[in-house]
Short mmCIF file of C-alpha atoms in Angstrom, two decimals:
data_model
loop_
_atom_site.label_atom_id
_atom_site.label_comp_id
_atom_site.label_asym_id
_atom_site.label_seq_id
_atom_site.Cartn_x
_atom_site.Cartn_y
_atom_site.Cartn_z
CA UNK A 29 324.53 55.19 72.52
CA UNK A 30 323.68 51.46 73.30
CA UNK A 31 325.06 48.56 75.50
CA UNK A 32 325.86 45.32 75.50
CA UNK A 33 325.89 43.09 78.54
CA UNK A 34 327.68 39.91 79.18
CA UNK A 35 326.03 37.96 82.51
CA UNK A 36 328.38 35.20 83.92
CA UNK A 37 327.53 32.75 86.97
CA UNK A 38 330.38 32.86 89.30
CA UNK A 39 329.68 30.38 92.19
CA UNK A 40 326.71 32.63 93.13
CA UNK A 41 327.21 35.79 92.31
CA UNK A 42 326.58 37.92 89.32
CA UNK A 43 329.16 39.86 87.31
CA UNK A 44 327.80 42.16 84.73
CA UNK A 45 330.46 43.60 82.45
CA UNK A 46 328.99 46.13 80.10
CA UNK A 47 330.38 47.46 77.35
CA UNK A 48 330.00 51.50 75.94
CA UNK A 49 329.87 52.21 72.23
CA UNK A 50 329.53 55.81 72.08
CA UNK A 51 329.15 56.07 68.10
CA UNK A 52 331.18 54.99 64.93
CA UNK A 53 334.58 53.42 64.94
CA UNK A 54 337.56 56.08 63.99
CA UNK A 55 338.13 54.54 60.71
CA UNK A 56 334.52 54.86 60.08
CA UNK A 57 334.32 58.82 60.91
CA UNK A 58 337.01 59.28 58.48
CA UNK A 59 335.69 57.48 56.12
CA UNK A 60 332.78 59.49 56.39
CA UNK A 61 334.67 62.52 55.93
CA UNK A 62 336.44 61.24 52.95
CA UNK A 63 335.28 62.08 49.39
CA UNK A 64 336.17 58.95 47.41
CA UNK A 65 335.57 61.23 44.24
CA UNK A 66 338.41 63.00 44.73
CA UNK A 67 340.60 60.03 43.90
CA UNK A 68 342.33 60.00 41.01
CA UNK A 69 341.14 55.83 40.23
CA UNK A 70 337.65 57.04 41.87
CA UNK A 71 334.86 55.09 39.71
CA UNK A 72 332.64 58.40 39.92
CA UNK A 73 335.96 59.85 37.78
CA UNK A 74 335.43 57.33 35.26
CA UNK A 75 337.59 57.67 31.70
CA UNK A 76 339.21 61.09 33.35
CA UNK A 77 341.21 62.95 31.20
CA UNK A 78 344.85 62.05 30.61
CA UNK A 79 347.71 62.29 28.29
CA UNK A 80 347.24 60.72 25.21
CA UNK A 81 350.11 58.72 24.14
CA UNK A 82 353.59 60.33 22.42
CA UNK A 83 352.42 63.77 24.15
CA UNK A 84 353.28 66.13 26.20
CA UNK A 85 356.66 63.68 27.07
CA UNK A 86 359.04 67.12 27.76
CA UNK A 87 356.29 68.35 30.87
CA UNK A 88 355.81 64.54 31.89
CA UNK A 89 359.75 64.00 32.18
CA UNK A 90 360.19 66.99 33.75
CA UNK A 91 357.62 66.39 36.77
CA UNK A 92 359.04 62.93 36.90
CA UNK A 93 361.96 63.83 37.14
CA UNK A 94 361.38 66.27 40.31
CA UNK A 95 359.29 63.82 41.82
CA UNK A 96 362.58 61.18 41.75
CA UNK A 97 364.86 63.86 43.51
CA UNK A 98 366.66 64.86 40.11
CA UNK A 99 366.02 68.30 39.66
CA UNK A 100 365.21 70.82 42.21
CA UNK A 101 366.59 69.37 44.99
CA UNK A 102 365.04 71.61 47.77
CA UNK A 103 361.77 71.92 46.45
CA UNK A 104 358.77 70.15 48.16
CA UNK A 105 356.36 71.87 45.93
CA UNK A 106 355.93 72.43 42.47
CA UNK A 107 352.99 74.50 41.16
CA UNK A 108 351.61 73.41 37.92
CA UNK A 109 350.05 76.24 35.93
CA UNK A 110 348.50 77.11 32.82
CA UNK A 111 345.00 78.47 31.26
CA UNK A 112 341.85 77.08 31.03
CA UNK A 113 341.80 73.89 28.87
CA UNK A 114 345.36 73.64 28.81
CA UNK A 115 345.80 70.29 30.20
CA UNK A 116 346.56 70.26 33.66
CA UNK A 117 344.13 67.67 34.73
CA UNK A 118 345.10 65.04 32.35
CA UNK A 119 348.71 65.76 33.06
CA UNK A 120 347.81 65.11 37.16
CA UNK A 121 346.07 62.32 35.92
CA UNK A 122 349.14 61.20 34.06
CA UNK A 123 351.28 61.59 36.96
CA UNK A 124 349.38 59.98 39.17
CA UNK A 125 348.84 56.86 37.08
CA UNK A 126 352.40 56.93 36.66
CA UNK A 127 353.52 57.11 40.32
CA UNK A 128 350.71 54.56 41.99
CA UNK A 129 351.95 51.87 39.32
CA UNK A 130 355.78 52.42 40.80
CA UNK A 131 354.47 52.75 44.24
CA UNK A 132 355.43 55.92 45.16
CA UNK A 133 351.82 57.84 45.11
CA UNK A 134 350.92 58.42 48.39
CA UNK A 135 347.36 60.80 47.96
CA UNK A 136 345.29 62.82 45.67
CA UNK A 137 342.50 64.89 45.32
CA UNK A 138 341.35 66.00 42.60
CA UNK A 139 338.91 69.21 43.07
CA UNK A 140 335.89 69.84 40.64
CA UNK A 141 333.50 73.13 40.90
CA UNK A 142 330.48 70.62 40.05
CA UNK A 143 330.90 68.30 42.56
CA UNK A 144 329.51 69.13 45.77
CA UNK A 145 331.82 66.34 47.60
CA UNK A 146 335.35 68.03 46.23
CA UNK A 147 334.66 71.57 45.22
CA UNK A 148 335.09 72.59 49.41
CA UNK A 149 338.07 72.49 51.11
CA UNK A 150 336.77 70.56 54.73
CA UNK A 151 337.43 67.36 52.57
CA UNK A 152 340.63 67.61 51.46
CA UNK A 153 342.78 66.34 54.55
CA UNK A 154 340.54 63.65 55.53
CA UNK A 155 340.47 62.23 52.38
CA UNK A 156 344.26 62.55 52.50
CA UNK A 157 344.60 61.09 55.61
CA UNK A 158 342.26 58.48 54.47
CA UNK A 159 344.81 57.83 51.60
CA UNK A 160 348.05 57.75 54.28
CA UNK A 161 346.22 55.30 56.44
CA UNK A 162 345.45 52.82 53.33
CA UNK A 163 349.16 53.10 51.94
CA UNK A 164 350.77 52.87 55.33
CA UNK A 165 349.35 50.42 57.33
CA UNK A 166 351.93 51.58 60.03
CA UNK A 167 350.37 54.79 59.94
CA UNK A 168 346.76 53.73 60.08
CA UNK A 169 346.21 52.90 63.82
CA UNK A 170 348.14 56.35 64.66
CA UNK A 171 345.48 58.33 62.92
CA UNK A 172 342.98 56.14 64.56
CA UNK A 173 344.17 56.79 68.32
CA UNK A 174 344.22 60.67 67.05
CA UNK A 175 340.28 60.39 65.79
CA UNK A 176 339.35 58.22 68.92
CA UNK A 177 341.09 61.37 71.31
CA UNK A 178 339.53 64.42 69.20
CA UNK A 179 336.20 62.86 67.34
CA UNK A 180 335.73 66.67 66.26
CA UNK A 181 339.42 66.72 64.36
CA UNK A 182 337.22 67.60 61.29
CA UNK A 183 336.21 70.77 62.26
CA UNK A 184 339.35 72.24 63.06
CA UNK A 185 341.46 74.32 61.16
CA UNK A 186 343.64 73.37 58.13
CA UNK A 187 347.00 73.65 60.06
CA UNK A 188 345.73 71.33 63.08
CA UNK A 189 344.03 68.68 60.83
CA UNK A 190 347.36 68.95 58.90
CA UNK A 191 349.43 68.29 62.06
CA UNK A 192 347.43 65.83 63.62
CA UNK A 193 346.45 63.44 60.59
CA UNK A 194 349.69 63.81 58.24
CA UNK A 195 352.69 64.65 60.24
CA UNK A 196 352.39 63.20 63.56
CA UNK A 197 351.35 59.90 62.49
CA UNK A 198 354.37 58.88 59.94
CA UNK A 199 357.20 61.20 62.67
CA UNK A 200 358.17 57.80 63.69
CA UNK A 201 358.30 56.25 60.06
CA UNK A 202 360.75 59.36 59.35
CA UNK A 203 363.11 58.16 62.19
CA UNK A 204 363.35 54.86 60.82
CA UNK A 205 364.26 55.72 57.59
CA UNK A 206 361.29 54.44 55.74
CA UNK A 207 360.98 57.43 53.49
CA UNK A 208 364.86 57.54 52.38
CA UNK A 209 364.29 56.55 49.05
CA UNK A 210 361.91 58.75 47.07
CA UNK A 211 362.42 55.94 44.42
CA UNK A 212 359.98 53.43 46.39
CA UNK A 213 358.19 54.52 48.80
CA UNK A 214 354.95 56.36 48.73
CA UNK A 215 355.58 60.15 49.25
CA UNK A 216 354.06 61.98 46.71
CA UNK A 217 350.80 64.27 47.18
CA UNK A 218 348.89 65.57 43.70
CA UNK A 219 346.29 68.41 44.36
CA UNK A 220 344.71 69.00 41.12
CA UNK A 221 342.27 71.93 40.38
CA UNK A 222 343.21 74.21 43.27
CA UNK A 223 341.11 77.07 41.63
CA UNK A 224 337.97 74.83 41.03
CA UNK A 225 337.57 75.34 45.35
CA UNK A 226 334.72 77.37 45.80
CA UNK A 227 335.89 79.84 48.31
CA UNK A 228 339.17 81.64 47.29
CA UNK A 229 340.46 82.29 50.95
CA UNK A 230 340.37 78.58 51.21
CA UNK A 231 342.41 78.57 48.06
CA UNK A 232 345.64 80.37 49.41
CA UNK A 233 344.77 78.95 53.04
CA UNK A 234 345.58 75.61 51.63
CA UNK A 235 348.82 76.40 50.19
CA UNK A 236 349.80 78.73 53.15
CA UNK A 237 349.09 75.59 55.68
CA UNK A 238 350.59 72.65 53.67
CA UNK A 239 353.94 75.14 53.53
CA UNK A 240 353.70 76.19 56.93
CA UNK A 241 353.57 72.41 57.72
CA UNK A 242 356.56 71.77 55.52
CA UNK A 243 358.76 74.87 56.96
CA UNK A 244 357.81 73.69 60.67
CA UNK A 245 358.21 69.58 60.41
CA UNK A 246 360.47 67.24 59.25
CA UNK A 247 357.98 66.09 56.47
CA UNK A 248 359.06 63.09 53.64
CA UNK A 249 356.06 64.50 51.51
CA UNK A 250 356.55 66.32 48.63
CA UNK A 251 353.28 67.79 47.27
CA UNK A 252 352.14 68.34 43.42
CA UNK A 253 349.53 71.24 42.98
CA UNK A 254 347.96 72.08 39.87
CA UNK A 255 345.41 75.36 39.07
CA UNK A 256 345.12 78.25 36.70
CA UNK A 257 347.27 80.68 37.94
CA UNK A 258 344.18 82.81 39.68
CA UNK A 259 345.10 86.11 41.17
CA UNK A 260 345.28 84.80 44.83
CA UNK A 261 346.59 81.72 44.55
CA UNK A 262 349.86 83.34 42.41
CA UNK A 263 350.08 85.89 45.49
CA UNK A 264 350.62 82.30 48.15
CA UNK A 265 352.87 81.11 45.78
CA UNK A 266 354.97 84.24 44.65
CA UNK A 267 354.39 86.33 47.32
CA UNK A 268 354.15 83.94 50.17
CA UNK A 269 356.80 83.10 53.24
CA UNK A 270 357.95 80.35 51.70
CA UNK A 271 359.51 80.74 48.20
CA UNK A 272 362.52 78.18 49.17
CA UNK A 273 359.89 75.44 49.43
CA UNK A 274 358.52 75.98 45.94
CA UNK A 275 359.50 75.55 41.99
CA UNK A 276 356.77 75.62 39.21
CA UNK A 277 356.23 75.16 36.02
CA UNK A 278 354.00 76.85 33.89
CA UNK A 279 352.06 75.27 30.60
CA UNK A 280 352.86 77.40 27.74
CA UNK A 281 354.35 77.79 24.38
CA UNK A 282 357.80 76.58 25.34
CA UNK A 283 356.31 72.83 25.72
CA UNK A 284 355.10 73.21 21.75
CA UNK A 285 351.46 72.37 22.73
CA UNK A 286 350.38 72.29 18.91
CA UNK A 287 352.85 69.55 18.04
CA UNK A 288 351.03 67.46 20.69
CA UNK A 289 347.67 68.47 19.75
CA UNK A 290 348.22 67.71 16.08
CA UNK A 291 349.56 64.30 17.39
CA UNK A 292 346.30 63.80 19.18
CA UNK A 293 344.45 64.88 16.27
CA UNK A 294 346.05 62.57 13.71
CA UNK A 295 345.87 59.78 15.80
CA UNK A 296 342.10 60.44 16.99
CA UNK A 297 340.81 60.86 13.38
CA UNK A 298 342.68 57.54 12.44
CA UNK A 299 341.23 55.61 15.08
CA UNK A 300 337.45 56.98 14.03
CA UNK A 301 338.71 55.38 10.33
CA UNK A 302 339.44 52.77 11.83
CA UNK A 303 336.64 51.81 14.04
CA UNK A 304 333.40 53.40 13.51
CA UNK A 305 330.54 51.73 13.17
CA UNK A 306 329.84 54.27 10.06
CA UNK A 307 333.18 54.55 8.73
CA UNK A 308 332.22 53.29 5.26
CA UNK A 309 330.81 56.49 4.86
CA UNK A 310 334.06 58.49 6.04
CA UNK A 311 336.72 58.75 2.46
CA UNK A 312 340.11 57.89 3.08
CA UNK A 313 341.36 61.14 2.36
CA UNK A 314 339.53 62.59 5.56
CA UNK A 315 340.11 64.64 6.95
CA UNK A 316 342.66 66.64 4.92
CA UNK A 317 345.91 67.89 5.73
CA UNK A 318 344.73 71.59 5.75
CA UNK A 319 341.45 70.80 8.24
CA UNK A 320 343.99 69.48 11.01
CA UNK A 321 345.63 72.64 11.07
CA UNK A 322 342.98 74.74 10.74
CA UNK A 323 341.62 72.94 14.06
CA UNK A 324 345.63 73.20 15.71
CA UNK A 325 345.19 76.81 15.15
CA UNK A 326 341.81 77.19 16.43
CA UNK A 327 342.85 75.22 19.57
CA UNK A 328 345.47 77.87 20.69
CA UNK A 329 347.04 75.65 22.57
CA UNK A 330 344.30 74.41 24.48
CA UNK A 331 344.16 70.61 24.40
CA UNK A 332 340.35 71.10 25.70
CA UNK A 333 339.17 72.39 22.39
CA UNK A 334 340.69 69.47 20.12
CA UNK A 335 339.79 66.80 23.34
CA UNK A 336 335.90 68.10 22.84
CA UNK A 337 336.04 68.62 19.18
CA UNK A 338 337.08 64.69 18.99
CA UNK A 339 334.43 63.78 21.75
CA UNK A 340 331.81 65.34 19.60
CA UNK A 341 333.10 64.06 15.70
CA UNK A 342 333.47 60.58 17.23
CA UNK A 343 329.40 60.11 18.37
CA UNK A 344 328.59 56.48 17.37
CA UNK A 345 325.25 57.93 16.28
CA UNK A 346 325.91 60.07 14.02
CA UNK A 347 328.21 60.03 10.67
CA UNK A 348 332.06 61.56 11.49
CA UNK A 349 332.19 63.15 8.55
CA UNK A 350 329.01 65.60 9.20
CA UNK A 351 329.87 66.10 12.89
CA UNK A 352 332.99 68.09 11.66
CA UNK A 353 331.73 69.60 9.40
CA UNK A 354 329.31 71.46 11.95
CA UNK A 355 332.58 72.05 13.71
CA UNK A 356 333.91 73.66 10.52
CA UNK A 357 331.08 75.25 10.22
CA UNK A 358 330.35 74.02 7.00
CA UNK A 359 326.60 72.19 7.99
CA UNK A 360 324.22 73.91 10.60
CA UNK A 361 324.35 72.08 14.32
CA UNK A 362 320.57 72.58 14.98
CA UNK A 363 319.87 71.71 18.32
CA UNK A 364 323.39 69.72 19.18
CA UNK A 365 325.79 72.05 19.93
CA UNK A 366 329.15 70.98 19.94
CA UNK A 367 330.72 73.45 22.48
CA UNK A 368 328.57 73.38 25.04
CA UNK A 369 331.13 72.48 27.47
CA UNK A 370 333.22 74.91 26.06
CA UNK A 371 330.29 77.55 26.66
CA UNK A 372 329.90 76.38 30.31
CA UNK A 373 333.95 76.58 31.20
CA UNK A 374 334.43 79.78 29.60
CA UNK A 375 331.82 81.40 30.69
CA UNK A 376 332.27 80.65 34.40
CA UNK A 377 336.13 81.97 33.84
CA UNK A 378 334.64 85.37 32.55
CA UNK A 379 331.70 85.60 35.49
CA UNK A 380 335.00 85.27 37.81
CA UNK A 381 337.13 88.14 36.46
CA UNK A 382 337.02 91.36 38.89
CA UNK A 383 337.31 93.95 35.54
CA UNK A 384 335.03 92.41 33.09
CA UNK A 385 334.35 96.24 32.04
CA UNK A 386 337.83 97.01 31.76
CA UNK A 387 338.48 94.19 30.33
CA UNK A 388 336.13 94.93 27.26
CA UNK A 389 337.25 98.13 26.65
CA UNK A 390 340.82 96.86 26.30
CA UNK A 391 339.68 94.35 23.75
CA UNK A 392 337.31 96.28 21.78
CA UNK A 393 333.92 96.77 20.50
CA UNK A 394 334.25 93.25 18.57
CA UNK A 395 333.48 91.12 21.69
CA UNK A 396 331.57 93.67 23.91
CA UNK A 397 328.22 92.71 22.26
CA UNK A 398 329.06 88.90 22.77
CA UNK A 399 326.21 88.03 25.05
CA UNK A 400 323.91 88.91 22.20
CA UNK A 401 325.22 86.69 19.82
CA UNK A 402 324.17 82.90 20.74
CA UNK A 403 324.64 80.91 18.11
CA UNK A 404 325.51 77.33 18.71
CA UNK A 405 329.22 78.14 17.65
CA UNK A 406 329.11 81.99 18.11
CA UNK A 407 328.80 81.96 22.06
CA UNK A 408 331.18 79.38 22.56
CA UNK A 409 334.26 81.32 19.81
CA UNK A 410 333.61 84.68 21.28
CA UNK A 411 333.46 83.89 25.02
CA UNK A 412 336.63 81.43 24.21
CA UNK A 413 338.63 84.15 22.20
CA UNK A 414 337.55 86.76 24.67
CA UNK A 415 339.01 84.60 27.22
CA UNK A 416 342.19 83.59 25.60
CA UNK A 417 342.94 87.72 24.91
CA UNK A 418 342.34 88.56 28.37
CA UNK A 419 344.67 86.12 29.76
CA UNK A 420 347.45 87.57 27.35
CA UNK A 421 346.85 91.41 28.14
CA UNK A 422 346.00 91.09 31.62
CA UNK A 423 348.63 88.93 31.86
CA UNK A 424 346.25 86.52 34.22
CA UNK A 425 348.50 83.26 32.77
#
């Protein structure tokens, strides 16, 4: 705490007006409480994953087309689901690239398990908020007076940081119509990579607070979530009180994933041709016909494993033509190994599963000994097939 005094001469006496700062304007706290990461333009997400072009167009028109009041009328949520890998991010990513250019994003947050600034949930509605108060300038000195009355807002639960720094603030926007048209103006809330939240009663408290919000107010948001469909956050979606408020859609085979993938890979190995530095070593037969679908099939739908087998054949360092052949498996990787991220993601999935042991003996005596075998494509094939099987016969997607 500090002061400032003003001293004034007034025909002989002294007036002293002194003024009390006790701390940090409100815009300041929640800026302070804001993680900027979580943005989906945030500079520390720089190049994030999105759609590439002439793919997945169905699941982008379909979103769209819920987000513009076309289909599913009632429904202020949709869950986005899928596996591991299968492309939820970039779709988000998509979406919300989409929806700021028309002007009718209003927030995101994007979660990530590696970041300690957006892998906890006390972040998420201040940075929201944070988001409100920069698209609605209306709305701004609202949440201001609400920070300025309760400088510990923070640290209260989900359901009163959701009531005090989303809905009260815009009630009176909602009386004056200036949320009529979902069209153009800002509405829309993305949550992408529910699941990557540390603590899983966080998880479902999140979606059982942002509904409760929903059922309770007369909200104009409408609210995008995106996860792998983990054990407890299916129970707050199919189980919860709320199954009016909700529609999803899930990522799978209906959506042809390998047509897009094959796209992707077609046009990625073209643009390596293309552009190089080292493409006069590269023939222009490469790569053939049969290698592409070799590489669709090994994918299994999982735009993760083309997107990293791309990342790693691309390297300006090194010749494209060797690089996949260490992904073929045709040249030894030494000490660069290609699936390392692939290693990392797939690994953390299995460390989370409640039945690894039953989960083994469903699959067999083929991946039980996979641990032992960590070669720089072996770990990575196993623990990503052992995955993949799992989801299918325990029915976790």
């Amino acid at each position: 705490m500090f002061s400032r005094s003003n001293l004034n001469v007034l025909g002989g006496s002294f007036t002293q007006v002194t003024e009390l700062h006790s701390g940090p304007a409100a815009f300041e706290r929640l800026q302070q409480a804001t993680s900027s990461a979580a943005f989906h333009n945030s500079n520390e997400r720089f190049d994030p994953p999105r759609c590439h072009p002439r793919t997945r167009v169905a699941v982008l028109e379909r979103i769209m087309n819920w987000i513009l009041g076309k289909e599913d009328l009632n429904a202020l949520i949709l869950w986005l689901y899928g596996p591991a890998g299968s492309g939820k991010s970039a779709i988000a990513q998509s979406i919300a690239e989409l929806c700021y250019a028309a002007n009718i994003l209003l927030a995101t947050f994007f979660f990530s398990r590696s970041d300690h600034t957006r892998n906890r949930g006390d972040a998420l509605i201040p940075t929201l908020a944070y988001q409100v108060a920069s698209s609605i300038p209306e709305a701004r000195a609202r949440i201001e007076k609400i920070i300025d009355r309760d400088p510990l807002i923070f640290k209260r639960s989900l359901e009163a940081q959701i009531k005090s720094l989303l809905v009260d603030p815009v009630q009176d926007l909602v009386a004056s119509g200036y949320f009529n048209d979902p069209s153009s103006s800002p509405r829309l809330i993305i949550i992408d990579g529910l699941d990557e939240c540390q603590d899983f009663r966080v998880q479902s408290q999140i979606i059982e607070s942002i509904a409760h919000a929903l059922q309770q107010h007369h909200l104009p948001f409408i609210f995008l979530i995106a996860s792998r469909p983990e054990q407890q956050i299916s129970y707050s979606f199919n189980c919860g009180r709320f199954p009016e408020l909700r529609t999803s859609l899930v990522l799978d085979n209906s959506f042809h994933p390998d047509d897009d993938i094959r796209l992707f890979l077609q046009d990625s190995f073209l643009r390596i041709k293309n552009t190089h530095p080292k493409m006069r070593y590269i023939p222009a037969d490469w790569p053939l016909s049969k290698v592409i679908e070799s590489l669709v099939r090994k994918a299994s739908s999982q735009f993760i494993y083309a997107a990293t087998v791309m990342r790693y054949t691309s390297s300006i360092r090194h010749i494209p033509t060797n690089r996949l052949d260490v992904i073929l498996g045709l040249r030894p990787a030494h000490n660069d190994t290609p699936f390392a991220e692939l290693d990392v993601l797939y690994m953390h999935i299995m460390s989370s599963l409640d039945e690894v042991e039953s989960a083994l003996l469903i699959i067999g005596p083929s991946f039980s000994d996979m641990n032992m075998e960590y070669s720089a494509l072996g770990a990575c094939t196993k623990s990503r097939n052992f995955w993949l099987y799992t989801q299918r016969t325990l029915r976790l997607s």
